[in-house]
Coordinates of C-alpha atoms in Angstrom, one line a residue:
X8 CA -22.5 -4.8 1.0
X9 CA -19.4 -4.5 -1.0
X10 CA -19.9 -3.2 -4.7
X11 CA -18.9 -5.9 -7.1
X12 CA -14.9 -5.2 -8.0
X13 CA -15.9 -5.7 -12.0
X14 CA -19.2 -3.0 -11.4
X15 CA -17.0 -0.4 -9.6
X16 CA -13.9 -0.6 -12.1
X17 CA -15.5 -1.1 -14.9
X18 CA -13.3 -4.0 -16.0
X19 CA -14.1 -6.5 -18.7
X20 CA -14.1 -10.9 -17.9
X21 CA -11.2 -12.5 -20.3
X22 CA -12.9 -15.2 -22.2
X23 CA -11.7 -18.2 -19.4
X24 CA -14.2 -21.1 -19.2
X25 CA -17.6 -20.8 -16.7
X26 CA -17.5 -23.6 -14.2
X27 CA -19.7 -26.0 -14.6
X28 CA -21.4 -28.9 -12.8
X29 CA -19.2 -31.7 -14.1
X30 CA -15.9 -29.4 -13.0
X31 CA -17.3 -28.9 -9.7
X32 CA -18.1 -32.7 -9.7
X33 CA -14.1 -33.1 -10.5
X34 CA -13.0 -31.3 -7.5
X35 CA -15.3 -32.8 -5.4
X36 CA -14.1 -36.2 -6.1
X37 CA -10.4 -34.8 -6.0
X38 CA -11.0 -32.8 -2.5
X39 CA -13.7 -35.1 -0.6
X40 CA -15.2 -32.3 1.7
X41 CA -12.9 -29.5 0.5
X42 CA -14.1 -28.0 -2.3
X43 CA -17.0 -25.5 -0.8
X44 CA -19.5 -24.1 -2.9
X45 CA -22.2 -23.3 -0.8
X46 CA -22.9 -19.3 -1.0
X47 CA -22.5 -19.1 2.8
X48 CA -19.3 -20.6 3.0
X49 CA -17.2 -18.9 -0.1
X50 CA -18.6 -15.3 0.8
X51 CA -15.8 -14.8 2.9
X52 CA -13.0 -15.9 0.3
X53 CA -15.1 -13.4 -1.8
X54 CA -14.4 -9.8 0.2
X55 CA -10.8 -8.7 1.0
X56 CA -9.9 -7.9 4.4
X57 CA -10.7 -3.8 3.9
X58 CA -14.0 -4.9 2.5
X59 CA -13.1 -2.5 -0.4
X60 CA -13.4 -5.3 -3.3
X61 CA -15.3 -8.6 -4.3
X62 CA -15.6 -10.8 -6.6
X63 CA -18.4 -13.5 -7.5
X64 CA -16.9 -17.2 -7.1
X65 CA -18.6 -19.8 -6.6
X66 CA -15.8 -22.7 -6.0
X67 CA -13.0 -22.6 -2.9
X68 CA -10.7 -25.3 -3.1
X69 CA -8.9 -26.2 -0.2
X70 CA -5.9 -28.8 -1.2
X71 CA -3.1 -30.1 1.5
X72 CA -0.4 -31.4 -0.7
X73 CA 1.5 -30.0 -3.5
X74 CA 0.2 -33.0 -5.2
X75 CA -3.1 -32.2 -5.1
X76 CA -2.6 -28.5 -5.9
X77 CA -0.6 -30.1 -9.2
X78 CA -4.1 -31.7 -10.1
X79 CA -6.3 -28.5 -10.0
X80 CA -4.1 -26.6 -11.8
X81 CA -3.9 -29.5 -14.4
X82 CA -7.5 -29.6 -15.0
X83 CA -7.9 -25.4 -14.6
X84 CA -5.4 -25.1 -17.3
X85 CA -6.8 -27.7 -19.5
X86 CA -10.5 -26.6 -19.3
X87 CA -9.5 -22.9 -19.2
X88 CA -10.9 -22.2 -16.1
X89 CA -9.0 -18.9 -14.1
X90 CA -7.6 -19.3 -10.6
X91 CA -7.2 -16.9 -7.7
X92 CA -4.8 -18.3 -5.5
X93 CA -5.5 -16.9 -1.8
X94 CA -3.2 -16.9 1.6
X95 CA -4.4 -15.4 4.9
X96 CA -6.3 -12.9 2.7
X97 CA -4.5 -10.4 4.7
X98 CA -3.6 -8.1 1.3
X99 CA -4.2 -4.6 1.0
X100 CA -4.3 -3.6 -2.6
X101 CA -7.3 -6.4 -3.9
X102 CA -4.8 -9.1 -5.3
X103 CA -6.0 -12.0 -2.9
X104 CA -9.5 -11.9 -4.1
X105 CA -11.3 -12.6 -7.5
X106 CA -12.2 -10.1 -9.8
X107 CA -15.2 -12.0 -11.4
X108 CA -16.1 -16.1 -10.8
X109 CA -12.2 -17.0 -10.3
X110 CA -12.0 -20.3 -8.3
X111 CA -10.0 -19.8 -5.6
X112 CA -7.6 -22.1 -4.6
X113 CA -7.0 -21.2 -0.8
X114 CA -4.0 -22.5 1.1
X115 CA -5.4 -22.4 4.2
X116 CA -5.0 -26.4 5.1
X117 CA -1.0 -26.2 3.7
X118 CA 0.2 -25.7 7.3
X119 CA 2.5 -28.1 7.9
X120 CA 6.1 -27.6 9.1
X121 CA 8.4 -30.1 6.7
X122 CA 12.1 -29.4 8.7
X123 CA 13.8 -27.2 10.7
X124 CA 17.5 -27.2 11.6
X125 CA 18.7 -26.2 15.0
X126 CA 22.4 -25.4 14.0
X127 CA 21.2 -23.4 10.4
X128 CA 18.0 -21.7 11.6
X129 CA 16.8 -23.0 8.2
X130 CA 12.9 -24.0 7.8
X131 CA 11.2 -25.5 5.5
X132 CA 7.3 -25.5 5.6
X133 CA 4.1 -25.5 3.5
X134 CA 2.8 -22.2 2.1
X135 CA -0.6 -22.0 4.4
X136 CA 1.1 -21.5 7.5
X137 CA 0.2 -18.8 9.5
X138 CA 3.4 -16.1 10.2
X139 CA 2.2 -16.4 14.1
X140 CA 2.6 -20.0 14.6
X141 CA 5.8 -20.1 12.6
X142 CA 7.3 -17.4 14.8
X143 CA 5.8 -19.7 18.1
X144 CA 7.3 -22.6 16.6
X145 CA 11.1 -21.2 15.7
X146 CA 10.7 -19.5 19.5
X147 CA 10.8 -22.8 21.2
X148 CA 14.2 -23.5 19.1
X149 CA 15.8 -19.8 19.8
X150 CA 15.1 -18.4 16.9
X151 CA 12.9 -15.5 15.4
X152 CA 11.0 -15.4 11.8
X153 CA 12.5 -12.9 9.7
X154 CA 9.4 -10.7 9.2
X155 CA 6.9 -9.8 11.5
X156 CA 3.8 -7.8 10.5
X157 CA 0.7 -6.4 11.9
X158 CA -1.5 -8.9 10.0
X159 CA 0.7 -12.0 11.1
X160 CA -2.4 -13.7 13.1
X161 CA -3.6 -14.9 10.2
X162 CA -1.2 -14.0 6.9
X163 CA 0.4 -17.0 5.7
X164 CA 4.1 -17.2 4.8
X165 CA 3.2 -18.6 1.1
X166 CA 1.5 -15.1 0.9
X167 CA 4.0 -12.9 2.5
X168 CA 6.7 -14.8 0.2
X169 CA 4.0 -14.1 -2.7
X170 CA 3.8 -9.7 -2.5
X171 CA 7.4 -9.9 -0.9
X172 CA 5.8 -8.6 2.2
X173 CA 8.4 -6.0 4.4
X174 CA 6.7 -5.1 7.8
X175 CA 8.8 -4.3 10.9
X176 CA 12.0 -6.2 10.9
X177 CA 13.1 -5.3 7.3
X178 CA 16.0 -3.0 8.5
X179 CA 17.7 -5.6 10.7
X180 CA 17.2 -8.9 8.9
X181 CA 16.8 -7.6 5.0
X182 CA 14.0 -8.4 2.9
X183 CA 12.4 -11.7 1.8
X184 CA 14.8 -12.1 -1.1
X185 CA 17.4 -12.0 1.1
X186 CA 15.9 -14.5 4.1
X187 CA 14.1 -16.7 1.2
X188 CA 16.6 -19.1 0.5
X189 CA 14.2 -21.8 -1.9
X190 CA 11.0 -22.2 -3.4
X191 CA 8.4 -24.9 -4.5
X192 CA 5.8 -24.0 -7.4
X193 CA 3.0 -25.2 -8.9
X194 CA 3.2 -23.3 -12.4
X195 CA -0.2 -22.8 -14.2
X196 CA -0.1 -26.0 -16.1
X197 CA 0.2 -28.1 -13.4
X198 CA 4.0 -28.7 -13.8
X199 CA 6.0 -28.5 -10.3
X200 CA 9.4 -26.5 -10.3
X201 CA 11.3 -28.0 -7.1
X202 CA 13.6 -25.0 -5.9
X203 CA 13.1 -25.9 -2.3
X204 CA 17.1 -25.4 -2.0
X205 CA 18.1 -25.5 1.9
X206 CA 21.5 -23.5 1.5
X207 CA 23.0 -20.2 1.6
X208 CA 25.0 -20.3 -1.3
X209 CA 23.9 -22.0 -4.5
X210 CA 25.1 -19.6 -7.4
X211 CA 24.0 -22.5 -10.3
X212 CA 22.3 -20.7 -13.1
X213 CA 19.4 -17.7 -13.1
X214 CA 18.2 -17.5 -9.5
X215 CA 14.3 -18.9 -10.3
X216 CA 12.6 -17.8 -7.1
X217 CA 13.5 -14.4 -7.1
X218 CA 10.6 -14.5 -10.0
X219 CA 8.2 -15.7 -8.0
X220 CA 8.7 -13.7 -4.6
X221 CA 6.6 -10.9 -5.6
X222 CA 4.7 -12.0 -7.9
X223 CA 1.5 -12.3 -6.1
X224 CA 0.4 -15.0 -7.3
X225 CA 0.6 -14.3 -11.1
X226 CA 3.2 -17.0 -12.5
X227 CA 2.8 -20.2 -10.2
X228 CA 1.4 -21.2 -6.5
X229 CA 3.9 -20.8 -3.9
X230 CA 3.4 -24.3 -2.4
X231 CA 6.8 -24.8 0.0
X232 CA 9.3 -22.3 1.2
X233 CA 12.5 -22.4 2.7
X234 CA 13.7 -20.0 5.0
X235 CA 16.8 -18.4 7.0
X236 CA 15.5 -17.9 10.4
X237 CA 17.6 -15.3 12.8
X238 CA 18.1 -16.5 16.4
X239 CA 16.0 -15.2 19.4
X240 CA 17.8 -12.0 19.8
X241 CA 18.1 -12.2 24.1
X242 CA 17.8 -8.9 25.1
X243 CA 14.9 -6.8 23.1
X244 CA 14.2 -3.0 24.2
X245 CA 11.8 -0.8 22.9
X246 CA 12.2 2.9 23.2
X247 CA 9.1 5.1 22.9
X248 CA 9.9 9.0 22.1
X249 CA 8.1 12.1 21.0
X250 CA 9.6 14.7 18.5
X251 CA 8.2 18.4 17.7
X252 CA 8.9 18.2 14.3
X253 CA 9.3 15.4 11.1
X254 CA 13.1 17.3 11.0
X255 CA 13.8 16.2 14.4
X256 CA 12.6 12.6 13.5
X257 CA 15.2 12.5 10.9
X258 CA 17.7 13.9 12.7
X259 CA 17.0 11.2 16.0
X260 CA 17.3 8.8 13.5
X261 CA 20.5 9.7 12.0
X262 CA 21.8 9.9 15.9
X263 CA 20.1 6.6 16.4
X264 CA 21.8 4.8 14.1
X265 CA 25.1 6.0 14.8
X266 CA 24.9 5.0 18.4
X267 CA 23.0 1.7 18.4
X268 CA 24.9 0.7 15.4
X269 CA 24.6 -3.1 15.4
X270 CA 21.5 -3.8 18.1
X271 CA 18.7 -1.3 16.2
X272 CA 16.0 -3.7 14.4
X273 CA 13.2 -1.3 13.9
X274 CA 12.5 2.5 13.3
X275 CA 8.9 3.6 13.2
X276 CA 7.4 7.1 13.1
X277 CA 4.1 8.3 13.4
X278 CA 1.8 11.4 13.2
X279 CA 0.1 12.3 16.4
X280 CA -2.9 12.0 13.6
X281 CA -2.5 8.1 13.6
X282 CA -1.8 8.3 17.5
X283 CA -5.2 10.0 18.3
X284 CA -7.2 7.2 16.1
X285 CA -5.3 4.3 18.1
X286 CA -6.3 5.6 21.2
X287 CA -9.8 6.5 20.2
X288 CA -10.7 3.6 18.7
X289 CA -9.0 0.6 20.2
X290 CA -9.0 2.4 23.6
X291 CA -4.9 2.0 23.8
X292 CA -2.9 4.6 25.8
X293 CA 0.2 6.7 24.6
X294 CA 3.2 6.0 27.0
X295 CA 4.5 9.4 26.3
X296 CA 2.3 12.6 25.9
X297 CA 1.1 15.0 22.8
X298 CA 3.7 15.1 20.6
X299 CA 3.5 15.9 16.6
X300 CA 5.5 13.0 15.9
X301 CA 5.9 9.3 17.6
X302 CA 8.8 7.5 17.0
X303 CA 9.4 3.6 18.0
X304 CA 12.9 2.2 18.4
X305 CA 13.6 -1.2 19.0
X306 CA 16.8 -3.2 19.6
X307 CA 17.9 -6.7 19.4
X308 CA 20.8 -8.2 20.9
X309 CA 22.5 -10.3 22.9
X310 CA 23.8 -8.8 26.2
X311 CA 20.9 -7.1 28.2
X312 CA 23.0 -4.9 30.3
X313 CA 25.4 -4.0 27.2
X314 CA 22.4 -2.8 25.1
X315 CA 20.3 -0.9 27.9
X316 CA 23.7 1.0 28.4
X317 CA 23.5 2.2 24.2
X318 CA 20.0 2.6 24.5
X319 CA 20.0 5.2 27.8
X320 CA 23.4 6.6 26.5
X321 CA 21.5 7.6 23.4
X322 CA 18.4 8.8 24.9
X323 CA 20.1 10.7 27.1
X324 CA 22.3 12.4 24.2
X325 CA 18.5 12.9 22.0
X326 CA 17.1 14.7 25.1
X327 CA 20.0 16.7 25.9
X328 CA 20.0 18.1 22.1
X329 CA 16.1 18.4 21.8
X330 CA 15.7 15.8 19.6
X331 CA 13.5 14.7 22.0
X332 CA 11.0 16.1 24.7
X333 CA 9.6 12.9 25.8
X334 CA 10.5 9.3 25.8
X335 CA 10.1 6.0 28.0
X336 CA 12.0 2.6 27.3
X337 CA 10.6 -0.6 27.7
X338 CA 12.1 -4.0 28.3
X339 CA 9.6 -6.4 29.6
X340 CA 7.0 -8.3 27.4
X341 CA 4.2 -6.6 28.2
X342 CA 5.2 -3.2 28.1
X343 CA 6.9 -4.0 24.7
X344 CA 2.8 -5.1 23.3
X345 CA 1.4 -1.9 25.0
X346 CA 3.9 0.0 22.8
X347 CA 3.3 -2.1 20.0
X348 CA 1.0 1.1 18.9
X349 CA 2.6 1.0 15.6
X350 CA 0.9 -2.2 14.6
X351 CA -2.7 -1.1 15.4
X352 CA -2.8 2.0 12.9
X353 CA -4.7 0.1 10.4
X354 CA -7.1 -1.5 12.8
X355 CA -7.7 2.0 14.1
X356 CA -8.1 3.7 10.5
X357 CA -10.9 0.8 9.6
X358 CA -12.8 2.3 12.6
X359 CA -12.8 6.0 10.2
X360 CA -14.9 4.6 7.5
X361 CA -13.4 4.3 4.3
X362 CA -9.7 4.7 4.1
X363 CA -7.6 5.1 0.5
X364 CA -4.1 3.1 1.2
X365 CA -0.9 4.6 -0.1
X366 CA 2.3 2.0 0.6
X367 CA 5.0 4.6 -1.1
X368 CA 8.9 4.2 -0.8
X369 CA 10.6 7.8 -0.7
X370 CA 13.8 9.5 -0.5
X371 CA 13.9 9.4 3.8
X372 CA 13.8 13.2 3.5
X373 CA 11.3 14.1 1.4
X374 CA 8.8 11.3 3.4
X375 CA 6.7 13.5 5.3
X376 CA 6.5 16.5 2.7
X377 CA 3.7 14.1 0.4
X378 CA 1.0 13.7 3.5
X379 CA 1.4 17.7 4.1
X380 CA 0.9 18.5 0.5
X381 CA -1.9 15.7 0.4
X382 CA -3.6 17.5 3.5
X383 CA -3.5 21.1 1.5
X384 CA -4.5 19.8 -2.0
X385 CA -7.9 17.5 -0.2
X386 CA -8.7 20.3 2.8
X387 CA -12.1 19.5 4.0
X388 CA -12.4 17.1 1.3
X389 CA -10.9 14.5 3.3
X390 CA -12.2 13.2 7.0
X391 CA -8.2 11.9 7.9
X392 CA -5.0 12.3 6.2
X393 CA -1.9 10.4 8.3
X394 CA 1.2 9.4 7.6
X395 CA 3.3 6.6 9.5
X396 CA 5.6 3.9 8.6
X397 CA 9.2 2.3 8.8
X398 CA 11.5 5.3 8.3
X399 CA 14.6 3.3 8.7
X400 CA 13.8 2.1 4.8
X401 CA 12.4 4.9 3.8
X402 CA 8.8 3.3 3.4
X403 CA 5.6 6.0 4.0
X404 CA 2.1 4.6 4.7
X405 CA -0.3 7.4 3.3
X406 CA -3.8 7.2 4.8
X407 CA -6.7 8.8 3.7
X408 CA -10.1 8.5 5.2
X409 CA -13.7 9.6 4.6
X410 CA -17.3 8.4 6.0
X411 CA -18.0 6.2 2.4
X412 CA -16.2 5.7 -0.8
X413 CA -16.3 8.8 -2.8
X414 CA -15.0 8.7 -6.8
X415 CA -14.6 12.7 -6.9
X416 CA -12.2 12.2 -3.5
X417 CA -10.3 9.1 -5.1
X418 CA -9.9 11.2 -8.5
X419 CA -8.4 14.1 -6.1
X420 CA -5.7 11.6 -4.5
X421 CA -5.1 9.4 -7.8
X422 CA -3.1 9.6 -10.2
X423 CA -1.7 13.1 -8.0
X424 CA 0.2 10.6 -5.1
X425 CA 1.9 8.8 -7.9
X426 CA 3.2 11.5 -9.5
X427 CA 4.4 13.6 -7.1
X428 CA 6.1 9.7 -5.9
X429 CA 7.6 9.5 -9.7
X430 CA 8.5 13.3 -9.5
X431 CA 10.8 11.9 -6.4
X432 CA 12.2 9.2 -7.9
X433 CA 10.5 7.0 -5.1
X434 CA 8.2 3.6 -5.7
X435 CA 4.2 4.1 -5.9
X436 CA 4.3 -0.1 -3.3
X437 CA 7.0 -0.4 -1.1
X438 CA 5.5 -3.6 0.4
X439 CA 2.3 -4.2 -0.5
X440 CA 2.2 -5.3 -4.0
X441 CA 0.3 -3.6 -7.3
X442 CA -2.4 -6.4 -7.0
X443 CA -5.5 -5.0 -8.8
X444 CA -5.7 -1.7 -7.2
X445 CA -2.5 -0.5 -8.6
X446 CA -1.4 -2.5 -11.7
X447 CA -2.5 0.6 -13.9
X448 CA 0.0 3.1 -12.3
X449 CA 2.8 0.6 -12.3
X450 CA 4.8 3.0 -15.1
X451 CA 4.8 5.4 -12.6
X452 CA 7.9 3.0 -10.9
X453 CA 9.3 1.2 -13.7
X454 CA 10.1 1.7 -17.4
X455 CA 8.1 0.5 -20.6
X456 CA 11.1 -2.0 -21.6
X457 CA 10.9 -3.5 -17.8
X458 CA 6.9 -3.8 -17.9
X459 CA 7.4 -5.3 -21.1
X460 CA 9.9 -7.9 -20.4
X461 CA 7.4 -9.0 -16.9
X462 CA 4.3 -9.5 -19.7
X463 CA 7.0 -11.7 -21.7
X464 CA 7.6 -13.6 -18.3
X465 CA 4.2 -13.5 -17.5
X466 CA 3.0 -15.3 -21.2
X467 CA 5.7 -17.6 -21.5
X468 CA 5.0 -19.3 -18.3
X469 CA 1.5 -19.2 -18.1
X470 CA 0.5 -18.6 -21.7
X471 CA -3.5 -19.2 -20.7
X472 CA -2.9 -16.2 -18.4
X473 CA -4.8 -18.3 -15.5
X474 CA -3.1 -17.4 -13.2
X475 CA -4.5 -14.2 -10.9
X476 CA -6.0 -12.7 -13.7
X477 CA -6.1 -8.9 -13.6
X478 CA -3.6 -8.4 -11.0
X479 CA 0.1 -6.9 -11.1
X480 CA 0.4 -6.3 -14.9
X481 CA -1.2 -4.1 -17.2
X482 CA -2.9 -5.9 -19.9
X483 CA -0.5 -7.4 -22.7
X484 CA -1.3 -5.1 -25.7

């Protein structure tokens, strides 16, 4: 069983309120038959999805309005009692799951679409809805969600929208601050800030949301969000290709954009490290053989024939220059999912034990240099260390695993991978947040003056500090 979060990290409770038996009774009469409480049924809510940290609640809440959300915050904010607000509970770094006896208010039954606009691509819906069905839903209209992620079975968008999730389609469509075009929040007190703005252009006054995307939950529930959907690209290809060296992946890349220009959506790489794991574990098959490195290239467009053309023209230049030694293109659906490899890494590494998760953004150069030095300065220390990620932005995933949880390994990898990041100039998250596992190296990214000003935002607008407690910041001094 998972170690208590508060036993392994030592952290102290803030003096919130204990729920008690006439709060419980409150949200039962508030939620008939969706406030849970029996042991059985909150466990889950309890354990994050790498089973790496729990807390103790005793109290999921389950509303399906904004309304009713307004009401639990009300009464939490009143009585003092904390909140952990929880999505798909999809995250990686331990913000989606209490620290101590949090309640957790889970957004699972928010799943409703409001609108959606067939000349805009704009859609509004409620925060619970899972990433999956959104996409199925905007499909049927010719359109595409902005972001697509390995975990998007069962994220929801209010979370994704909450740790400004990236994922796959960041370097064709932008980020979630870009594609995010209005928000509704519940704020801790109960108050509700209607942003839930359906245009492109609205330049009125400090732009609220941006606060809240990326705040993980810290300064208000995401209840609502409103956002720019991309139409169904018609033709998608997927290029599969093997490279004897990370220079070589960099260098196909650089070629690779110049040729596909406008059509490239996504540019993965991986080490024939995470490639071994995926096929090991999940039983999955390589469509091109032993290489060092795996890179995946996919394009979006709108004339089939037009983009095949680009797509062989630049294979055929990456082969003839040894960029390459082995590649194979896909353009039907299911060869496309076989060659979704990529997404499967961290199903595979779960399979290795326990696995330390590094989400770093680095000069595109200098990406692959941290996971050789990491593999020197750990040795035999260290079952697996493997790097992979979306080299198009410049974002690493650093993966370390061993056969259990070791503190002299962890003291080996922490705070070394954040400084040689810092040293670099590069960001210790790229996409997954600071959530509780990381809020204590967050200097190692931004200045004191910036951490300082996001406690200021932070107490004015949830002065109780309910909100997430523990998570993202460093504690006010």
């Amino acid at each position: 069983d998972v170690v208590p979060t508060s036993e392994r990290y030592a952290v102290r409770r803030l003096p919130f309120a204990r729920l008690g038996e006439r709060d419980v009774a409150f949200f039962e009469r508030l939620l008939p038959g969706r406030a849970l409480t029996a042991q059985e049924e909150v466990k889950p809510f309890n354990v994050d999805w790498l089973k790496s940290v729990r807390g103790c609640s005793q109290l999921v809440l389950k509303p399906q309005t904004t309304a009713e959300v307004s009401q639990v915050l009300r009464y939490c904010y009143e009585k003092n009692l904390a909140v952990n607000p929880q999505g798909g509970n999809t995250g990686l770094v331990g913000g989606g799951v209490p620290v101590f006896d949090e309640i957790i208010l889970s957004t699972a039954l928010m799943n409703q679409v409001i609108s959606f606009d067939k000349v805009s691509g704009i859609l509004v819906c409620q925060a619970g809805c899972v990433l999956e069905r959104l996409n199925e839903y905007v499909e049927e209209q010719g359109f595409i969600m902005p972001l697509d992620l390995g975990a998007k079975g069962s994220c929801h968008i209010g979370g994704n929208v909450a740790t400004n999730a990236g994922g796959l389609r960041l370097l064709r469509y932008g980020s979630l601050r870009g594609t995010v075009l209005g928000l509704e929040v519940v704020l801790a007190d109960g108050s509700v800030l209607d942003c839930l703005t359906s245009l492109r252009k609205d330049n009125t006054g400090y732009d609220l949301k941006q606060l809240f995307i990326g705040s993980e939950g810290t300064l208000g529930v995401i209840t609502a969000v409103s956002i720019l959907c991309p139409q169904k690209p018609k033709a998608v290809n997927v290029a599969f290709l093997g490279c004897q060296s990370f220079a070589k992946v960099l260098e196909t890349f650089t070629t690779c954009r110049a040729m596909l220009g406008e059509i490239l959506s996504a540019y993965e790489f991986m080490d024939e490290k995470c490639m071994e794991l995926v096929e090991r574990h999940l039983k999955l098959s390589s469509p091109v053989a032993d290489s060092p490195f795996y890179v995946l290239i996919e394009t979006s467009g709108s004339n089939s024939s037009h983009d095949e053309e680009k797509l062989s023209n630049f294979l055929e230049q990456a082969m003839a220059s040894g960029l390459v030694t082995d590649g194979t293109v896909a353009t039907d659906d299911k060869k496309i999912k076989a060659s979704r490899l990529r997404e499967r890494i961290t199903e595979a590494l779960t399979h290795e034990g326990y696995v330390y998760k590094y989400d770093i953004s680095l000069p595109v150069g200098k990406l692959y240099d941290l996971v050789d030095d990491m593999r020197a300065r750990l040795g035999q220390s260290a079952k697996n260390v493997v790097g992979y990620g979306h080299l198009g932005d410049g974002n690493l995933h650093l993966n370390i695993t061993a056969e259990s949880y070791s503190h002299s390994l962890l003291d080996a990898i922490e705070p070394f991978v954040y400084e040689w990041t810092a040293r670099c100039s590069g960001s210790i998250s790229a996409e997954h947040g600071l959530g509780f596992k990381k809020k204590q190296f967050i200097q190692y990214s931004k200045p004191r003056g910036a951490v300082v000003l996001m406690q200021q935002f932070k107490a004015m607008l949830d002065p109780k500090g309910i909100l997430n407690p523990y998570k993202t910041l460093p504690s006010a001094p």
